[in-house]
Amino acid sequence: TFNCAYCGQALFDSKAKYDSGSGWPSFWRTIADGAVSYKMEFDGRLECRCGRCQSHLGHVFLDGPRPSTVPQEILQLSPESDPRSRSDNGRLPRFCINGASLRVEETP
């Protein structure tokens, strides 16, 4: 589990982590509704923050993997609060996260 480095809130799990080629830790879904909050920035980018303490995590873009390339049973559990493409064949979100904002916790 990838938790907020500041408050410990669970944010992402390893099942949704992927290599986006950006060099930043990237995820295509959050762990639960409300785990992450969003704020539109002046330049049009969508900032993502910890849903509990509002610490800056990074940004989210709608250029993540195609839905057909991820495990369908996990995709079906994607939280409603995650950003969505308006296109039926659109890509999943790419949560581009600053690694310093995360703390990894192994689950048994």
PDB file of C-alpha atoms in Angstrom:
ATOM      1  CA  THR A   1       0.000   0.000   0.000  1.00  0.00           C
ATOM      2  CA  PHE A   2       1.214   3.498  -0.811  1.00  0.00           C
ATOM      3  CA  ASN A   3       0.296   5.903   1.995  1.00  0.00           C
ATOM      4  CA  CYS A   4       0.587   9.654   2.484  1.00  0.00           C
ATOM      5  CA  ALA A   5       4.048  10.356   3.892  1.00  0.00           C
ATOM      6  CA  TYR A   6       2.615  13.092   6.106  1.00  0.00           C
ATOM      7  CA  CYS A   7      -0.506  11.608   7.719  1.00  0.00           C
ATOM      8  CA  GLY A   8      -0.423   7.906   6.788  1.00  0.00           C
ATOM      9  CA  GLN A   9      -3.706   7.831   4.808  1.00  0.00           C
ATOM     10  CA  ALA A  10      -3.845   4.899   2.344  1.00  0.00           C
ATOM     11  CA  LEU A  11      -3.819   6.348  -1.193  1.00  0.00           C
ATOM     12  CA  PHE A  12      -2.892   3.689  -3.777  1.00  0.00           C
ATOM     13  CA  ASP A  13      -2.174  -0.017  -3.888  1.00  0.00           C
ATOM     14  CA  SER A  14       0.436  -1.866  -5.914  1.00  0.00           C
ATOM     15  CA  LYS A  15      -2.224  -3.488  -8.138  1.00  0.00           C
ATOM     16  CA  ALA A  16      -2.779  -0.100  -9.784  1.00  0.00           C
ATOM     17  CA  LYS A  17       0.895   0.916 -10.117  1.00  0.00           C
ATOM     18  CA  TYR A  18       2.400   0.908 -13.596  1.00  0.00           C
ATOM     19  CA  ASP A  19       5.378   2.235 -15.533  1.00  0.00           C
ATOM     20  CA  SER A  20       4.130   5.297 -17.404  1.00  0.00           C
ATOM     21  CA  GLY A  21       7.598   6.111 -18.728  1.00  0.00           C
ATOM     22  CA  SER A  22       7.491   9.468 -16.937  1.00  0.00           C
ATOM     23  CA  GLY A  23      10.037   8.573 -14.250  1.00  0.00           C
ATOM     24  CA  TRP A  24       7.481   9.341 -11.528  1.00  0.00           C
ATOM     25  CA  PRO A  25       5.513   6.745  -9.550  1.00  0.00           C
ATOM     26  CA  SER A  26       2.299   6.307 -11.550  1.00  0.00           C
ATOM     27  CA  PHE A  27      -1.035   4.718 -10.689  1.00  0.00           C
ATOM     28  CA  TRP A  28      -4.242   4.310 -12.713  1.00  0.00           C
ATOM     29  CA  ARG A  29      -6.674   4.292  -9.764  1.00  0.00           C
ATOM     30  CA  THR A  30      -6.835   5.321  -6.119  1.00  0.00           C
ATOM     31  CA  ILE A  31      -7.418   2.874  -3.286  1.00  0.00           C
ATOM     32  CA  ALA A  32     -10.847   4.191  -2.166  1.00  0.00           C
ATOM     33  CA  ASP A  33     -13.392   6.960  -2.632  1.00  0.00           C
ATOM     34  CA  GLY A  34     -12.119  10.148  -1.015  1.00  0.00           C
ATOM     35  CA  ALA A  35      -8.547   8.897  -0.509  1.00  0.00           C
ATOM     36  CA  VAL A  36      -7.392  11.609  -2.910  1.00  0.00           C
ATOM     37  CA  SER A  37      -8.901  15.057  -3.490  1.00  0.00           C
ATOM     38  CA  TYR A  38      -8.473  17.321  -6.510  1.00  0.00           C
ATOM     39  CA  LYS A  39      -7.961  20.983  -7.300  1.00  0.00           C
ATOM     40  CA  MET A  40      -7.856  22.560 -10.749  1.00  0.00           C
ATOM     41  CA  GLU A  41      -4.763  24.747 -11.054  1.00  0.00           C
ATOM     42  CA  PHE A  42      -4.537  28.071 -12.902  1.00  0.00           C
ATOM     43  CA  ASP A  43      -2.739  26.408 -15.830  1.00  0.00           C
ATOM     44  CA  GLY A  44      -5.388  23.699 -16.320  1.00  0.00           C
ATOM     45  CA  ARG A  45      -3.533  20.865 -14.606  1.00  0.00           C
ATOM     46  CA  LEU A  46      -5.436  18.816 -12.060  1.00  0.00           C
ATOM     47  CA  GLU A  47      -3.570  18.681  -8.757  1.00  0.00           C
ATOM     48  CA  CYS A  48      -4.121  15.668  -6.533  1.00  0.00           C
ATOM     49  CA  ARG A  49      -3.868  15.912  -2.769  1.00  0.00           C
ATOM     50  CA  CYS A  50      -4.211  13.577   0.169  1.00  0.00           C
ATOM     51  CA  GLY A  51      -7.910  13.359   0.962  1.00  0.00           C
ATOM     52  CA  ARG A  52      -7.223  13.579   4.703  1.00  0.00           C
ATOM     53  CA  CYS A  53      -4.498  16.205   5.233  1.00  0.00           C
ATOM     54  CA  GLN A  54      -4.560  17.922   1.787  1.00  0.00           C
ATOM     55  CA  SER A  55      -0.796  17.435   1.237  1.00  0.00           C
ATOM     56  CA  HIS A  56       0.275  17.873  -2.377  1.00  0.00           C
ATOM     57  CA  LEU A  57       0.866  14.495  -4.053  1.00  0.00           C
ATOM     58  CA  GLY A  58       1.293  15.395  -7.713  1.00  0.00           C
ATOM     59  CA  HIS A  59      -1.016  15.696 -10.707  1.00  0.00           C
ATOM     60  CA  VAL A  60      -3.497  13.512 -12.535  1.00  0.00           C
ATOM     61  CA  PHE A  61      -3.794  13.334 -16.321  1.00  0.00           C
ATOM     62  CA  LEU A  62      -6.232  11.437 -18.534  1.00  0.00           C
ATOM     63  CA  ASP A  63      -3.510   9.695 -20.556  1.00  0.00           C
ATOM     64  CA  GLY A  64      -3.075   6.542 -18.486  1.00  0.00           C
ATOM     65  CA  PRO A  65      -3.408   2.970 -19.707  1.00  0.00           C
ATOM     66  CA  ARG A  66      -6.301   1.792 -21.835  1.00  0.00           C
ATOM     67  CA  PRO A  67      -9.021   0.017 -19.823  1.00  0.00           C
ATOM     68  CA  SER A  68      -8.473  -3.176 -21.837  1.00  0.00           C
ATOM     69  CA  THR A  69      -4.854  -3.426 -20.599  1.00  0.00           C
ATOM     70  CA  VAL A  70      -5.574  -3.615 -16.863  1.00  0.00           C
ATOM     71  CA  PRO A  71      -7.117  -6.418 -14.781  1.00  0.00           C
ATOM     72  CA  GLN A  72     -10.872  -6.093 -15.246  1.00  0.00           C
ATOM     73  CA  GLU A  73     -11.738  -7.244 -11.714  1.00  0.00           C
ATOM     74  CA  ILE A  74      -9.635  -4.393 -10.304  1.00  0.00           C
ATOM     75  CA  LEU A  75     -10.935  -1.891 -12.860  1.00  0.00           C
ATOM     76  CA  GLN A  76     -14.515  -2.619 -11.794  1.00  0.00           C
ATOM     77  CA  LEU A  77     -13.572  -1.613  -8.231  1.00  0.00           C
ATOM     78  CA  SER A  78     -12.241   1.809  -9.272  1.00  0.00           C
ATOM     79  CA  PRO A  79     -13.578   4.490  -6.916  1.00  0.00           C
ATOM     80  CA  GLU A  80     -16.292   6.766  -8.279  1.00  0.00           C
ATOM     81  CA  SER A  81     -14.263   9.790  -7.167  1.00  0.00           C
ATOM     82  CA  ASP A  82     -11.417   8.994  -9.617  1.00  0.00           C
ATOM     83  CA  PRO A  83     -11.313  11.294 -12.677  1.00  0.00           C
ATOM     84  CA  ARG A  84     -12.867   9.760 -15.797  1.00  0.00           C
ATOM     85  CA  SER A  85     -12.472  10.328 -19.513  1.00  0.00           C
ATOM     86  CA  ARG A  86     -15.647  11.454 -21.247  1.00  0.00           C
ATOM     87  CA  SER A  87     -14.877   9.204 -24.210  1.00  0.00           C
ATOM     88  CA  ASP A  88     -16.223   5.644 -24.186  1.00  0.00           C
ATOM     89  CA  ASN A  89     -12.829   4.401 -25.373  1.00  0.00           C
ATOM     90  CA  GLY A  90     -10.842   6.889 -23.303  1.00  0.00           C
ATOM     91  CA  ARG A  91      -7.801   6.199 -21.225  1.00  0.00           C
ATOM     92  CA  LEU A  92      -7.703   5.716 -17.494  1.00  0.00           C
ATOM     93  CA  PRO A  93      -6.252   8.429 -15.255  1.00  0.00           C
ATOM     94  CA  ARG A  94      -2.493   8.639 -14.727  1.00  0.00           C
ATOM     95  CA  PHE A  95      -1.795   9.722 -11.179  1.00  0.00           C
ATOM     96  CA  CYS A  96       1.728  11.133 -11.522  1.00  0.00           C
ATOM     97  CA  ILE A  97       2.921  11.225  -7.916  1.00  0.00           C
ATOM     98  CA  ASN A  98       5.989  12.729  -6.234  1.00  0.00           C
ATOM     99  CA  GLY A  99       7.714   9.740  -4.612  1.00  0.00           C
ATOM    100  CA  ALA A 100       8.652  11.877  -1.575  1.00  0.00           C
ATOM    101  CA  SER A 101       4.940  12.254  -0.778  1.00  0.00           C
ATOM    102  CA  LEU A 102       4.479   8.477  -0.405  1.00  0.00           C
ATOM    103  CA  ARG A 103       5.335   5.940   2.256  1.00  0.00           C
ATOM    104  CA  VAL A 104       5.204   2.276   1.243  1.00  0.00           C
ATOM    105  CA  GLU A 105       3.638  -0.131   3.702  1.00  0.00           C
ATOM    106  CA  GLU A 106       3.689  -3.872   3.128  1.00  0.00           C
ATOM    107  CA  THR A 107       0.411  -5.608   3.815  1.00  0.00           C
ATOM    108  CA  PRO A 108       0.362  -9.191   5.107  1.00  0.00           C
TER     109      PRO A 108
END
